[in-house]
């Protein structure tokens, strides 16, 4: 199993290119199931989750071709996928595959919308809490699917197609909103989604679906209206930049010091997080090329933050912010409102000398003048990158074990940080 070795204490300087967003890519790939024509996606990040979804879609009969390099292109531009679901040969997503990546459950909606049936394994336990799928099921039931749970599988049937309807989410859910949009795209009639998630990845997927011939308005707001169409066609779409990767590297600079231009990053995708960083003592400037983040020698201020759905501070940056707060000159509080049990990084940060107390969904972080390197273990995707951030400023050597969590969501992390001056290397095997 690969590990990452970091020797802390070096500032970060230079340019760092932000990849395409993982959470948009996965949904865009799944959207390919809605058409028998080819969907071409540009700026697809090279991530373990993307490779796994390629396998999962392959099991349904989807062909995926990786496009060759074009003139002037570098590894930083991501890859181009040509995805063709001309013939869906299997409408079952088996436990062996779905249990490896929860997001693959989302094939449910496009399969039932196009094929009239889908059999998808319940995702099962997850390291960051219960993460139920009741609202995803509710959404397709509202559009006329009959849903049963059989032997651990969600079996959805709509032999005569789905019908437009009203879906009111009692809680904001990203997966639920994606599911509702994809199901409604091919339904007969109009669907209205209320209390929809407003995450930028929702709008990105809706933009792509509209290029494919869907009629979706209001994506990015709380109310989305979809006029169903009989058929969708092929299209070409470039994945939007990853706001979580952007925020992560911005926090890394705030932690380690130095100045970095996050190329391709878009400030409007993470304004709440950039505001928090500014309050914490970083200098954040939007430029034509991206976002410039710097921290001078004046130290880090404590801040209080509560995670909430977009446009507020994202839960996917909570662990990274906590790492940053371990070195603030005072006490910070972080309240996690989206997922229970999303504090697994706390114990590992403590191994580096952080002082954090947990009380239910609230963490109290008392800043310390210096962290010290140690062996630590990555527990989930965002938690593991928080350990990298802490290690960049810790005295001495940190070894992060189980880095396969990082590879799920961060493209060539050690290369990107290494180019900016971090002492970081991957130890293989
Ligand atoms: C997506 C993101 C994840 C991010 C999360 C919140 C992807 C691949 N993942 O996850 O990185 O942390 O949004 O921004 O895009 N819930 C229910 N019933 C349901 C579905 C969700 O109660 O049927 C609850 C969840 O337990 C959670 C809340 O709703 O408390 C939000 O979850 P949701 O927005 O659905 O997260 P995901 O779409 O799974």
Coordinates of C-alpha atoms and ligand atoms in Angstrom, one line a residue:
X1 CA 0.0 0.0 0.0
X2 CA 1.4 3.4 -1.0
X3 CA 2.3 6.0 1.7
X4 CA 3.1 9.6 1.5
X5 CA 6.1 11.1 3.2
X6 CA 6.2 14.8 4.0
X7 CA 8.8 16.9 5.7
X8 CA 7.1 20.0 7.0
X9 CA 8.3 23.6 7.2
X10 CA 8.6 24.7 3.6
X11 CA 6.5 27.5 2.1
X12 CA 4.5 26.9 -1.1
X13 CA 5.2 29.1 -4.1
X14 CA 4.4 29.0 -7.8
X15 CA 1.5 27.9 -10.0
X16 CA -0.8 25.0 -9.3
X17 CA -3.4 23.9 -11.9
X18 CA -6.9 22.9 -10.6
X19 CA -8.4 19.8 -12.1
X20 CA -12.0 19.1 -13.2
X21 CA -14.4 18.5 -10.3
X22 CA -14.7 14.9 -9.2
X23 CA -18.3 15.3 -8.0
X24 CA -19.4 16.7 -11.3
X25 CA -17.4 14.2 -13.4
X26 CA -19.1 11.2 -11.7
X27 CA -22.6 12.5 -12.4
X28 CA -21.7 13.5 -15.9
X29 CA -20.4 10.0 -16.6
X30 CA -23.6 8.6 -15.1
X31 CA -25.7 10.9 -17.3
X32 CA -24.3 9.1 -20.4
X33 CA -26.7 6.3 -19.5
X34 CA -29.6 8.6 -20.6
X35 CA -28.7 8.5 -24.3
X36 CA -27.7 6.0 -27.0
X37 CA -25.4 8.6 -28.6
X38 CA -21.8 9.5 -27.5
X39 CA -21.2 11.9 -24.7
X40 CA -17.7 13.5 -24.8
X41 CA -16.3 14.9 -21.5
X42 CA -13.2 17.1 -21.4
X43 CA -11.1 18.0 -18.3
X44 CA -11.9 14.6 -16.6
X45 CA -9.5 14.2 -13.7
X46 CA -7.5 11.0 -13.4
X47 CA -8.8 9.7 -10.2
X48 CA -9.4 6.2 -8.7
X49 CA -13.1 7.0 -8.4
X50 CA -13.3 7.9 -12.1
X51 CA -11.6 4.6 -13.0
X52 CA -13.9 2.6 -10.8
X53 CA -17.0 4.3 -12.3
X54 CA -15.6 3.4 -15.7
X55 CA -15.7 -0.3 -14.6
X56 CA -19.2 0.1 -13.1
X57 CA -20.6 1.6 -16.3
X58 CA -18.8 -1.0 -18.4
X59 CA -20.8 -3.6 -16.5
X60 CA -24.0 -2.0 -17.9
X61 CA -22.6 -2.2 -21.4
X62 CA -21.2 1.3 -21.7
X63 CA -18.1 1.7 -23.9
X64 CA -15.6 4.3 -22.7
X65 CA -12.7 5.5 -24.9
X66 CA -10.0 7.7 -23.5
X67 CA -9.0 10.3 -26.1
X68 CA -5.4 10.9 -27.1
X69 CA -3.4 13.9 -26.3
X70 CA -3.9 17.0 -28.4
X71 CA -1.3 19.6 -29.4
X72 CA -0.3 21.8 -26.4
X73 CA -2.0 19.5 -23.9
X74 CA -0.3 18.4 -20.7
X75 CA -1.3 16.1 -17.9
X76 CA -2.7 19.1 -16.1
X77 CA -5.5 19.3 -18.7
X78 CA -7.1 16.1 -17.5
X79 CA -8.4 13.5 -20.0
X80 CA -11.1 13.3 -22.6
X81 CA -13.6 10.5 -22.3
X82 CA -15.9 9.4 -25.2
X83 CA -18.7 7.6 -23.5
X84 CA -21.2 5.5 -25.4
X85 CA -24.2 3.8 -23.8
X86 CA -25.6 2.7 -27.2
X87 CA -26.8 -0.6 -25.8
X88 CA -27.4 -1.1 -22.1
X89 CA -27.0 -4.9 -21.6
X90 CA -27.5 -5.1 -17.9
X91 CA -29.7 -3.0 -15.6
X92 CA -28.3 -4.4 -12.4
X93 CA -25.5 -2.7 -10.4
X94 CA -24.1 -5.4 -8.2
X95 CA -23.1 -5.2 -4.5
X96 CA -19.4 -5.9 -5.3
X97 CA -19.2 -2.7 -7.3
X98 CA -21.7 -0.3 -5.5
X99 CA -20.1 -1.1 -2.2
X100 CA -16.8 0.2 -3.4
X101 CA -18.1 3.6 -4.3
X102 CA -21.3 5.0 -3.0
X103 CA -21.9 7.4 -5.9
X104 CA -22.4 4.5 -8.2
X105 CA -25.9 4.1 -6.6
X106 CA -26.8 7.1 -8.7
X107 CA -27.1 4.9 -11.9
X108 CA -30.6 4.1 -10.5
X109 CA -32.3 7.2 -12.0
X110 CA -30.9 7.1 -15.6
X111 CA -31.4 3.3 -15.8
X112 CA -35.1 3.4 -14.8
X113 CA -35.7 6.5 -16.9
X114 CA -34.3 5.0 -20.1
X115 CA -34.8 1.2 -19.6
X116 CA -37.9 1.2 -17.4
X117 CA -36.2 -0.9 -14.7
X118 CA -33.1 -0.8 -12.5
X119 CA -31.7 -3.1 -9.8
X120 CA -29.1 -1.4 -7.8
X121 CA -27.5 -2.6 -4.6
X122 CA -28.0 -0.5 -1.5
X123 CA -24.7 1.2 -0.9
X124 CA -24.2 -0.1 2.7
X125 CA -22.1 1.4 5.4
X126 CA -19.9 4.3 4.9
X127 CA -17.1 5.8 7.0
X128 CA -18.7 9.2 7.4
X129 CA -22.0 8.2 8.8
X130 CA -25.3 6.5 7.8
X131 CA -25.8 8.3 4.5
X132 CA -29.3 7.0 3.6
X133 CA -30.8 6.9 0.2
X134 CA -34.5 7.3 1.2
X135 CA -34.8 10.7 -0.5
X136 CA -33.3 9.4 -3.8
X137 CA -36.0 6.7 -3.8
X138 CA -38.7 9.2 -2.9
X139 CA -37.7 11.3 -5.9
X140 CA -38.1 8.5 -8.5
X141 CA -41.3 7.2 -6.7
X142 CA -42.8 10.7 -7.1
X143 CA -42.2 10.3 -10.9
X144 CA -44.1 7.1 -11.0
X145 CA -41.5 4.4 -10.4
X146 CA -42.5 1.4 -8.3
X147 CA -39.7 0.7 -5.8
X148 CA -39.1 -2.4 -3.7
X149 CA -36.2 -3.6 -1.6
X150 CA -35.3 -7.2 -2.5
X151 CA -32.3 -9.0 -1.1
X152 CA -30.4 -5.8 -0.4
X153 CA -31.2 -4.3 -3.8
X154 CA -33.4 -1.3 -4.7
X155 CA -35.5 -2.5 -7.5
X156 CA -37.2 0.2 -9.5
X157 CA -39.7 -0.4 -12.2
X158 CA -41.5 2.0 -14.6
X159 CA -42.4 -0.2 -17.6
X160 CA -44.4 2.5 -19.3
X161 CA -41.9 5.3 -18.5
X162 CA -41.7 7.9 -15.8
X163 CA -44.2 10.8 -15.5
X164 CA -43.4 14.4 -14.5
X165 CA -44.4 15.3 -11.0
X166 CA -43.6 17.5 -8.0
X167 CA -40.7 16.7 -5.8
X168 CA -40.2 18.6 -2.5
X169 CA -37.1 17.6 -0.7
X170 CA -37.5 17.8 3.1
X171 CA -33.7 18.2 3.4
X172 CA -31.2 19.5 0.9
X173 CA -29.5 16.6 -0.9
X174 CA -27.0 16.7 -3.7
X175 CA -27.5 13.1 -4.8
X176 CA -31.3 13.4 -4.5
X177 CA -31.3 16.5 -6.7
X178 CA -29.1 14.9 -9.3
X179 CA -31.4 11.8 -9.2
X180 CA -34.5 13.9 -9.6
X181 CA -33.1 15.8 -12.6
X182 CA -31.9 12.7 -14.4
X183 CA -35.2 10.9 -13.9
X184 CA -37.2 13.9 -14.9
X185 CA -35.2 14.6 -18.1
X186 CA -36.8 11.6 -19.9
X187 CA -40.2 11.7 -18.0
X188 CA -43.4 12.4 -19.8
X189 CA -44.5 16.0 -18.7
X190 CA -43.1 18.6 -16.4
X191 CA -41.3 18.1 -13.1
X192 CA -40.8 20.7 -10.4
X193 CA -38.1 20.2 -7.8
X194 CA -38.4 22.3 -4.6
X195 CA -35.7 22.8 -2.0
X196 CA -33.2 21.5 -4.6
X197 CA -29.4 21.5 -3.8
X198 CA -27.7 24.5 -5.3
X199 CA -24.1 23.1 -5.5
X200 CA -22.3 24.2 -8.7
X201 CA -21.9 20.6 -9.8
X202 CA -25.7 20.4 -10.1
X203 CA -25.7 23.3 -12.5
X204 CA -22.8 21.8 -14.5
X205 CA -24.6 18.5 -15.0
X206 CA -27.8 20.3 -15.9
X207 CA -25.9 22.4 -18.5
X208 CA -24.5 19.2 -20.0
X209 CA -28.0 17.6 -20.1
X210 CA -29.4 20.7 -21.8
X211 CA -26.6 20.4 -24.4
X212 CA -27.9 16.8 -24.8
X213 CA -31.4 18.1 -25.5
X214 CA -32.9 18.2 -22.0
X215 CA -35.1 21.2 -21.0
X216 CA -34.0 22.1 -17.5
X217 CA -34.3 25.6 -16.0
X218 CA -33.4 26.9 -12.6
X219 CA -30.5 24.6 -11.8
X220 CA -28.3 26.3 -9.2
X221 CA -31.4 27.7 -7.5
X222 CA -33.8 26.1 -5.0
X223 CA -36.5 25.5 -7.6
X224 CA -35.7 23.5 -10.8
X225 CA -38.2 22.9 -13.6
X226 CA -37.7 20.1 -16.1
X227 CA -39.8 19.5 -19.1
X228 CA -39.3 15.9 -20.1
X229 CA -38.2 15.0 -23.6
X230 CA -38.6 11.7 -25.4
X231 CA -34.9 11.3 -26.2
X232 CA -31.6 12.8 -25.5
X233 CA -28.6 13.0 -27.9
X234 CA -24.8 13.1 -27.7
X235 CA -22.9 16.3 -26.7
X236 CA -19.5 17.6 -25.7
X237 CA -18.9 19.1 -22.3
X238 CA -15.9 20.3 -20.2
X239 CA -16.1 19.5 -16.5
X240 CA -16.0 22.6 -14.3
X241 CA -13.0 23.1 -12.0
X242 CA -13.0 21.4 -8.6
X243 CA -13.9 23.8 -5.9
X244 CA -12.9 21.3 -3.1
X245 CA -9.5 20.9 -4.6
X246 CA -9.2 24.7 -4.9
X247 CA -10.2 25.2 -1.3
X248 CA -7.8 22.5 -0.1
X249 CA -4.7 24.0 -1.8
X250 CA -5.8 27.4 -0.7
X251 CA -5.7 26.1 2.9
X252 CA -2.4 24.4 2.3
X253 CA -0.9 27.8 1.4
X254 CA -2.5 29.5 4.3
X255 CA -1.0 26.8 6.5
X256 CA 2.5 26.5 5.0
X257 CA 2.9 30.2 4.0
X258 CA 4.1 31.4 0.6
X259 CA 2.1 32.5 -2.5
X260 CA 0.3 30.3 -5.1
X261 CA -1.7 31.0 -8.2
X262 CA -4.5 28.4 -8.3
X263 CA -4.9 28.3 -12.1
X264 CA -8.3 27.6 -13.6
X265 CA -10.0 28.1 -10.1
X266 CA -13.2 30.1 -10.0
X267 CA -13.9 32.2 -6.8
X268 CA -17.7 32.1 -7.2
X269 CA -17.6 28.3 -6.7
X270 CA -16.3 28.7 -3.1
X271 CA -16.8 32.2 -1.9
X272 CA -17.8 31.2 1.6
X273 CA -14.6 29.3 2.1
X274 CA -12.4 32.1 0.6
X275 CA -14.1 34.5 3.0
X276 CA -13.2 32.2 5.9
X277 CA -9.6 32.1 4.7
X278 CA -9.4 35.8 4.5
X279 CA -10.7 36.1 8.1
X280 CA -8.1 33.5 9.1
X281 CA -5.3 35.7 7.8
X282 CA -4.7 34.7 4.1
X283 CA -4.7 37.1 1.2
X284 CA -7.1 36.0 -1.5
X285 CA -7.2 37.7 -4.9
X286 CA -9.2 36.8 -7.9
X287 CA -7.3 37.2 -11.2
X288 CA -8.0 36.4 -14.9
X289 CA -6.1 33.2 -14.6
X290 CA -7.6 31.9 -11.3
X291 CA -7.2 32.7 -7.6
X292 CA -4.0 33.9 -5.9
X293 CA -3.6 32.9 -2.3
X294 CA -0.8 34.1 0.0
X295 CA 0.0 34.3 3.6
X296 CA 2.5 36.6 5.1
X297 CA 4.3 36.0 8.3
X298 CA 1.6 37.5 10.5
X299 CA 0.1 34.1 11.7
X300 CA -3.3 32.6 11.6
X301 CA -6.4 34.0 13.3
X302 CA -9.0 31.7 14.9
X303 CA -12.5 31.5 13.2
X304 CA -15.8 29.9 13.9
X305 CA -17.4 28.0 11.1
X306 CA -20.6 25.9 10.5
X307 CA -20.8 23.6 7.5
X308 CA -24.0 23.9 5.4
X309 CA -25.3 23.3 1.9
X310 CA -24.0 25.6 -0.9
X311 CA -23.5 28.5 -1.0
X312 CA -22.3 28.2 2.6
X313 CA -19.1 26.6 3.9
X314 CA -18.9 23.0 2.4
X315 CA -18.6 19.9 4.6
X316 CA -16.0 18.7 2.1
X317 CA -13.6 21.4 3.3
X318 CA -14.3 21.0 7.0
X319 CA -11.4 18.6 7.8
X320 CA -8.9 20.8 5.9
X321 CA -10.1 23.9 7.7
X322 CA -9.6 22.1 11.0
X323 CA -6.0 21.3 10.2
X324 CA -5.5 24.9 9.5
X325 CA -7.1 26.0 12.8
X326 CA -4.7 23.7 14.8
X327 CA -2.0 26.4 14.3
X328 CA -4.2 29.5 14.9
X329 CA -3.4 31.9 17.7
X330 CA -6.5 31.2 19.7
X331 CA -9.6 28.9 19.9
X332 CA -11.8 28.1 16.9
X333 CA -15.0 26.2 16.7
X334 CA -16.3 24.1 13.8
X335 CA -19.8 22.7 13.7
X336 CA -20.6 19.9 11.2
X337 CA -24.2 19.9 10.2
X338 CA -24.3 17.7 7.1
X339 CA -22.7 14.3 8.1
X340 CA -22.5 12.8 11.6
X341 CA -19.2 11.0 12.3
X342 CA -17.2 13.3 10.0
X343 CA -14.6 14.0 12.6
X344 CA -12.4 10.9 12.1
X345 CA -9.4 13.1 11.3
X346 CA -9.5 14.5 14.8
X347 CA -7.6 11.6 16.4
X348 CA -5.0 11.6 13.7
X349 CA -4.5 15.4 13.9
X350 CA -4.0 14.8 17.7
X351 CA -1.1 12.5 16.8
X352 CA 0.6 15.5 15.3
X353 CA 0.1 17.5 18.5
X354 CA -3.2 19.2 17.7
X355 CA -5.6 20.1 20.6
X356 CA -9.1 19.4 19.6
X357 CA -12.2 18.5 21.7
X358 CA -15.3 17.0 20.3
X359 CA -18.8 17.5 21.7
X360 CA -21.5 16.0 19.4
X361 CA -21.3 17.9 16.1
X362 CA -19.1 20.7 17.5
X363 CA -15.3 20.6 17.5
X364 CA -13.3 23.1 19.6
X365 CA -9.8 23.6 18.3
X366 CA -7.2 25.3 20.5
X367 CA -4.3 26.5 18.4
X368 CA -0.8 25.4 19.2
X369 CA 2.4 27.1 18.2
X370 CA 3.9 24.0 16.5
X371 CA 2.8 20.6 15.2
X372 CA 5.2 17.7 15.2
X373 CA 5.5 15.1 12.4
X374 CA 4.3 11.5 13.1
X375 CA 3.0 8.4 11.3
X376 CA -0.8 8.9 10.7
X377 CA -3.5 7.1 8.9
X378 CA -5.9 8.4 6.2
X379 CA -9.5 7.4 7.1
X380 CA -11.5 9.0 4.3
X381 CA -10.9 11.2 1.3
X382 CA -11.2 14.7 2.9
X383 CA -9.8 13.6 6.3
X384 CA -6.7 12.3 4.6
X385 CA -5.9 15.5 2.8
X386 CA -6.3 17.4 6.1
X387 CA -3.4 15.3 7.4
X388 CA -1.3 16.4 4.4
X389 CA -2.1 20.1 5.2
X390 CA -1.1 19.6 8.8
X391 CA 2.1 17.8 7.9
X392 CA 3.2 20.6 5.6
X393 CA 3.5 22.8 8.6
X394 CA 4.6 20.2 11.1
X395 CA 8.2 20.0 12.3
X396 CA 10.0 16.9 10.9
X397 CA 8.6 13.9 9.0
X398 CA 5.0 12.7 8.7
X399 CA 4.1 9.5 7.0
X400 CA 0.5 9.3 5.8
X401 CA -0.6 5.7 5.5
X402 CA -3.5 4.4 3.4
X403 CA -3.2 7.0 0.7
X404 CA -5.6 5.2 -1.6
X405 CA -8.2 7.5 0.0
X406 CA -6.4 10.5 -1.4
X407 CA -6.1 8.9 -4.8
X408 CA -9.9 8.7 -5.0
X409 CA -10.3 12.4 -5.1
X410 CA -7.0 14.3 -5.6
X411 CA -5.2 14.1 -8.9
X412 CA -1.4 13.8 -8.6
X413 CA -1.4 15.6 -5.2
X414 CA 2.2 15.0 -4.4
X415 CA 3.3 16.2 -7.8
X416 CA 1.3 19.3 -7.6
X417 CA 2.5 20.2 -4.1
X418 CA 6.0 19.1 -4.9
X419 CA 6.3 21.5 -7.8
X420 CA 5.4 24.3 -5.4
X421 CA 8.2 23.5 -3.1
X422 CA 6.8 21.1 -0.6
X423 CA 9.0 18.2 0.5
X424 CA 6.6 15.4 -0.4
X425 CA 7.0 12.0 -2.0
X426 CA 5.1 8.9 -2.5
X427 CA 6.5 5.7 -1.1
X428 CA 5.2 2.8 -3.2
X429 CA 4.3 -0.6 -2.1
Ligands
LIG1 C1 -22.5 14.8 -2.1 C2 -21.0 14.8 -2.4 C3 -20.2 14.8 -1.1 C4 -20.6 16.0 -0.3 C5 -22.1 16.0 -0.1 C6 -22.6 17.2 0.7 C7 -20.7 13.6 -4.5 C8 -20.1 12.3 -5.2 N1 -20.6 13.6 -3.2 O1 -22.8 13.6 -1.4 O2 -18.8 14.9 -1.5 O3 -20.0 15.9 1.0 O4 -22.8 15.9 -1.4 O5 -22.3 18.4 0.0 O6 -21.1 14.5 -5.1 N2 -29.6 12.3 3.0 C9 -30.7 11.7 3.5 N3 -31.4 10.8 2.6 C10 -31.0 10.7 1.3 C11 -29.8 11.3 0.9 C12 -29.2 12.2 1.7 O7 -31.1 11.8 4.6 O8 -31.7 9.9 0.6 C13 -28.9 13.2 4.0 C14 -27.4 12.7 4.2 O9 -27.3 11.7 5.2 C15 -26.8 14.0 4.6 C16 -27.5 15.1 3.8 O10 -28.7 14.5 3.4 O11 -27.0 14.3 6.0 C17 -26.8 15.6 2.6 O12 -26.3 14.5 1.8 P1 -26.2 14.6 0.2 O13 -26.2 16.0 -0.2 O14 -27.2 13.7 -0.4 O15 -24.8 14.0 0.0 P2 -24.3 13.1 -1.3 O16 -25.0 13.5 -2.5 O17 -24.2 11.7 -0.9

